[in-house]
Amino acid sequence: MNISATLFGEFLALVFIVCIPLFTWISYRLGKRKTTTPVIVAVIGGLLAIIPIFGLIYIAVLALKNDLEVKHSSV
């Protein structure tokens, strides 16, 4: 089975143009609700998006994590 270089290049373009920014943004949004360090969560999500299945697994685990408790200040 031959793997075309053009097909491989299109896959890399898809990953770098679509997946990495999308997964980074989703990770940041989830990180704001579920962690105290959303920037670090976004960076890790962006790095894992280089291999899209790892990025999807990371987002799924992050989505299943419990939200942080919001402390209401009594006025």
Short mmCIF file of N, CA and C in Angstrom, two decimals:
data_model
loop_
_atom_site.label_atom_id
_atom_site.label_comp_id
_atom_site.label_asym_id
_atom_site.label_seq_id
_atom_site.Cartn_x
_atom_site.Cartn_y
_atom_site.Cartn_z
N MET A 1 0.84 -1.17 0.00
CA MET A 1 0.00 0.00 0.00
C MET A 1 0.89 1.24 0.00
N ASN A 2 0.64 2.11 -0.92
CA ASN A 2 1.41 3.34 -1.03
C ASN A 2 0.69 4.48 -0.30
N ILE A 3 1.47 5.28 0.39
CA ILE A 3 0.92 6.46 1.06
C ILE A 3 1.40 7.67 0.29
N SER A 4 0.49 8.43 -0.20
CA SER A 4 0.82 9.59 -1.01
C SER A 4 1.37 10.72 -0.13
N ALA A 5 2.40 11.38 -0.62
CA ALA A 5 2.96 12.52 0.11
C ALA A 5 1.96 13.66 0.16
N THR A 6 1.14 13.78 -0.88
CA THR A 6 0.12 14.83 -0.89
C THR A 6 -0.92 14.59 0.19
N LEU A 7 -1.33 13.34 0.35
CA LEU A 7 -2.30 13.01 1.39
C LEU A 7 -1.73 13.28 2.78
N PHE A 8 -0.47 12.94 2.97
CA PHE A 8 0.19 13.19 4.25
C PHE A 8 0.29 14.70 4.52
N GLY A 9 0.60 15.47 3.50
CA GLY A 9 0.67 16.93 3.64
C GLY A 9 -0.68 17.54 3.97
N GLU A 10 -1.74 17.02 3.35
CA GLU A 10 -3.08 17.52 3.66
C GLU A 10 -3.47 17.19 5.08
N PHE A 11 -3.08 16.02 5.57
CA PHE A 11 -3.36 15.65 6.96
C PHE A 11 -2.64 16.60 7.92
N LEU A 12 -1.38 16.88 7.65
CA LEU A 12 -0.63 17.81 8.50
C LEU A 12 -1.24 19.21 8.47
N ALA A 13 -1.69 19.64 7.30
CA ALA A 13 -2.33 20.95 7.20
C ALA A 13 -3.61 20.99 8.03
N LEU A 14 -4.38 19.91 7.98
CA LEU A 14 -5.61 19.83 8.79
C LEU A 14 -5.27 19.94 10.27
N VAL A 15 -4.26 19.22 10.69
CA VAL A 15 -3.88 19.24 12.10
C VAL A 15 -3.44 20.62 12.53
N PHE A 16 -2.54 21.26 11.76
CA PHE A 16 -1.98 22.52 12.19
C PHE A 16 -2.93 23.70 12.00
N ILE A 17 -3.80 23.65 11.03
CA ILE A 17 -4.69 24.79 10.76
C ILE A 17 -5.99 24.69 11.54
N VAL A 18 -6.50 23.48 11.73
CA VAL A 18 -7.81 23.32 12.34
C VAL A 18 -7.72 22.77 13.77
N CYS A 19 -7.09 21.63 13.94
CA CYS A 19 -7.15 20.92 15.22
C CYS A 19 -6.45 21.65 16.35
N ILE A 20 -5.26 22.12 16.13
CA ILE A 20 -4.50 22.72 17.23
C ILE A 20 -5.19 23.98 17.79
N PRO A 21 -5.59 24.94 16.95
CA PRO A 21 -6.28 26.11 17.54
C PRO A 21 -7.63 25.74 18.17
N LEU A 22 -8.36 24.84 17.55
CA LEU A 22 -9.66 24.44 18.08
C LEU A 22 -9.51 23.75 19.43
N PHE A 23 -8.61 22.78 19.53
CA PHE A 23 -8.43 22.05 20.78
C PHE A 23 -7.85 22.96 21.86
N THR A 24 -6.99 23.90 21.49
CA THR A 24 -6.45 24.84 22.46
C THR A 24 -7.55 25.72 23.03
N TRP A 25 -8.42 26.22 22.17
CA TRP A 25 -9.52 27.07 22.62
C TRP A 25 -10.49 26.30 23.51
N ILE A 26 -10.84 25.08 23.12
CA ILE A 26 -11.75 24.26 23.93
C ILE A 26 -11.10 23.94 25.29
N SER A 27 -9.82 23.61 25.27
CA SER A 27 -9.12 23.31 26.53
C SER A 27 -9.09 24.53 27.45
N TYR A 28 -8.88 25.71 26.87
CA TYR A 28 -8.86 26.92 27.69
C TYR A 28 -10.23 27.18 28.31
N ARG A 29 -11.27 27.05 27.51
CA ARG A 29 -12.63 27.30 28.03
C ARG A 29 -12.98 26.31 29.15
N LEU A 30 -12.65 25.04 28.95
CA LEU A 30 -12.90 24.05 30.00
C LEU A 30 -11.99 24.29 31.20
N GLY A 31 -10.75 24.69 30.96
CA GLY A 31 -9.80 24.94 32.03
C GLY A 31 -10.22 26.08 32.93
N LYS A 32 -10.90 27.09 32.37
CA LYS A 32 -11.37 28.20 33.20
C LYS A 32 -12.41 27.73 34.21
N ARG A 33 -13.23 26.76 33.82
CA ARG A 33 -14.28 26.28 34.72
C ARG A 33 -13.80 25.20 35.67
N LYS A 34 -12.80 24.44 35.27
CA LYS A 34 -12.49 23.23 36.01
C LYS A 34 -11.13 23.23 36.70
N THR A 35 -10.27 24.21 36.42
CA THR A 35 -8.96 24.25 37.06
C THR A 35 -8.65 25.68 37.49
N THR A 36 -7.56 25.81 38.22
CA THR A 36 -7.12 27.14 38.61
C THR A 36 -6.03 27.66 37.67
N THR A 37 -5.57 26.85 36.72
CA THR A 37 -4.52 27.24 35.78
C THR A 37 -4.98 26.98 34.34
N PRO A 38 -5.88 27.80 33.80
CA PRO A 38 -6.40 27.53 32.46
C PRO A 38 -5.38 27.68 31.34
N VAL A 39 -4.37 28.52 31.53
CA VAL A 39 -3.37 28.71 30.48
C VAL A 39 -2.52 27.44 30.31
N ILE A 40 -2.13 26.84 31.41
CA ILE A 40 -1.35 25.61 31.33
C ILE A 40 -2.19 24.50 30.72
N VAL A 41 -3.45 24.44 31.08
CA VAL A 41 -4.36 23.44 30.51
C VAL A 41 -4.48 23.65 29.00
N ALA A 42 -4.56 24.89 28.55
CA ALA A 42 -4.67 25.19 27.13
C ALA A 42 -3.40 24.81 26.37
N VAL A 43 -2.24 25.07 26.97
CA VAL A 43 -0.97 24.70 26.33
C VAL A 43 -0.86 23.18 26.18
N ILE A 44 -1.21 22.46 27.22
CA ILE A 44 -1.17 21.00 27.14
C ILE A 44 -2.15 20.50 26.09
N GLY A 45 -3.34 21.07 26.05
CA GLY A 45 -4.32 20.69 25.03
C GLY A 45 -3.84 20.96 23.62
N GLY A 46 -3.16 22.09 23.43
CA GLY A 46 -2.62 22.41 22.12
C GLY A 46 -1.51 21.46 21.70
N LEU A 47 -0.65 21.10 22.65
CA LEU A 47 0.43 20.16 22.34
C LEU A 47 -0.11 18.77 22.04
N LEU A 48 -1.11 18.34 22.78
CA LEU A 48 -1.69 17.03 22.52
C LEU A 48 -2.50 17.00 21.23
N ALA A 49 -2.89 18.15 20.72
CA ALA A 49 -3.66 18.21 19.48
C ALA A 49 -2.80 17.90 18.26
N ILE A 50 -1.50 17.85 18.42
CA ILE A 50 -0.64 17.46 17.31
C ILE A 50 -1.01 16.05 16.84
N ILE A 51 -1.37 15.19 17.78
CA ILE A 51 -1.95 13.88 17.46
C ILE A 51 -3.41 13.96 17.90
N PRO A 52 -4.32 14.16 16.94
CA PRO A 52 -5.71 14.50 17.27
C PRO A 52 -6.42 13.55 18.23
N ILE A 53 -6.14 12.28 18.19
CA ILE A 53 -6.84 11.36 19.10
C ILE A 53 -6.44 11.64 20.55
N PHE A 54 -5.18 12.01 20.79
CA PHE A 54 -4.75 12.36 22.14
C PHE A 54 -5.44 13.65 22.60
N GLY A 55 -5.60 14.60 21.69
CA GLY A 55 -6.30 15.83 22.02
C GLY A 55 -7.75 15.58 22.38
N LEU A 56 -8.40 14.71 21.64
CA LEU A 56 -9.80 14.37 21.94
C LEU A 56 -9.93 13.67 23.28
N ILE A 57 -9.02 12.77 23.58
CA ILE A 57 -9.06 12.08 24.87
C ILE A 57 -8.83 13.08 26.00
N TYR A 58 -7.89 14.00 25.83
CA TYR A 58 -7.61 15.01 26.85
C TYR A 58 -8.84 15.89 27.10
N ILE A 59 -9.50 16.31 26.04
CA ILE A 59 -10.69 17.14 26.19
C ILE A 59 -11.81 16.36 26.88
N ALA A 60 -11.95 15.08 26.54
CA ALA A 60 -12.98 14.26 27.18
C ALA A 60 -12.72 14.11 28.68
N VAL A 61 -11.48 13.87 29.05
CA VAL A 61 -11.14 13.74 30.47
C VAL A 61 -11.36 15.07 31.18
N LEU A 62 -10.99 16.16 30.54
CA LEU A 62 -11.18 17.48 31.14
C LEU A 62 -12.67 17.80 31.29
N ALA A 63 -13.47 17.41 30.32
CA ALA A 63 -14.90 17.68 30.38
C ALA A 63 -15.57 16.88 31.50
N LEU A 64 -15.05 15.70 31.79
CA LEU A 64 -15.64 14.86 32.84
C LEU A 64 -15.20 15.27 34.24
N LYS A 65 -14.20 16.12 34.34
CA LYS A 65 -13.72 16.59 35.63
C LYS A 65 -14.78 17.49 36.28
N ASN A 66 -14.86 17.45 37.59
CA ASN A 66 -15.83 18.27 38.31
C ASN A 66 -15.46 19.74 38.23
N ASP A 67 -16.47 20.61 38.17
CA ASP A 67 -16.25 22.05 38.17
C ASP A 67 -15.72 22.50 39.52
N LEU A 68 -14.98 23.62 39.51
CA LEU A 68 -14.54 24.22 40.76
C LEU A 68 -15.74 24.84 41.48
N GLU A 69 -15.68 24.82 42.79
CA GLU A 69 -16.75 25.44 43.55
C GLU A 69 -16.57 26.95 43.53
N VAL A 70 -17.65 27.65 43.32
CA VAL A 70 -17.61 29.11 43.29
C VAL A 70 -17.94 29.61 44.70
N LYS A 71 -17.04 30.41 45.24
CA LYS A 71 -17.28 30.95 46.57
C LYS A 71 -18.05 32.25 46.43
N HIS A 72 -19.24 32.28 47.02
CA HIS A 72 -20.07 33.48 46.98
C HIS A 72 -19.72 34.35 48.17
N SER A 73 -19.42 35.58 47.91
CA SER A 73 -19.09 36.49 49.00
C SER A 73 -20.38 37.08 49.57
N SER A 74 -20.46 37.09 50.86
CA SER A 74 -21.64 37.67 51.51
C SER A 74 -21.42 39.16 51.65
N VAL A 75 -22.36 39.90 51.15
CA VAL A 75 -22.22 41.36 51.15
C VAL A 75 -23.01 41.95 52.28
#
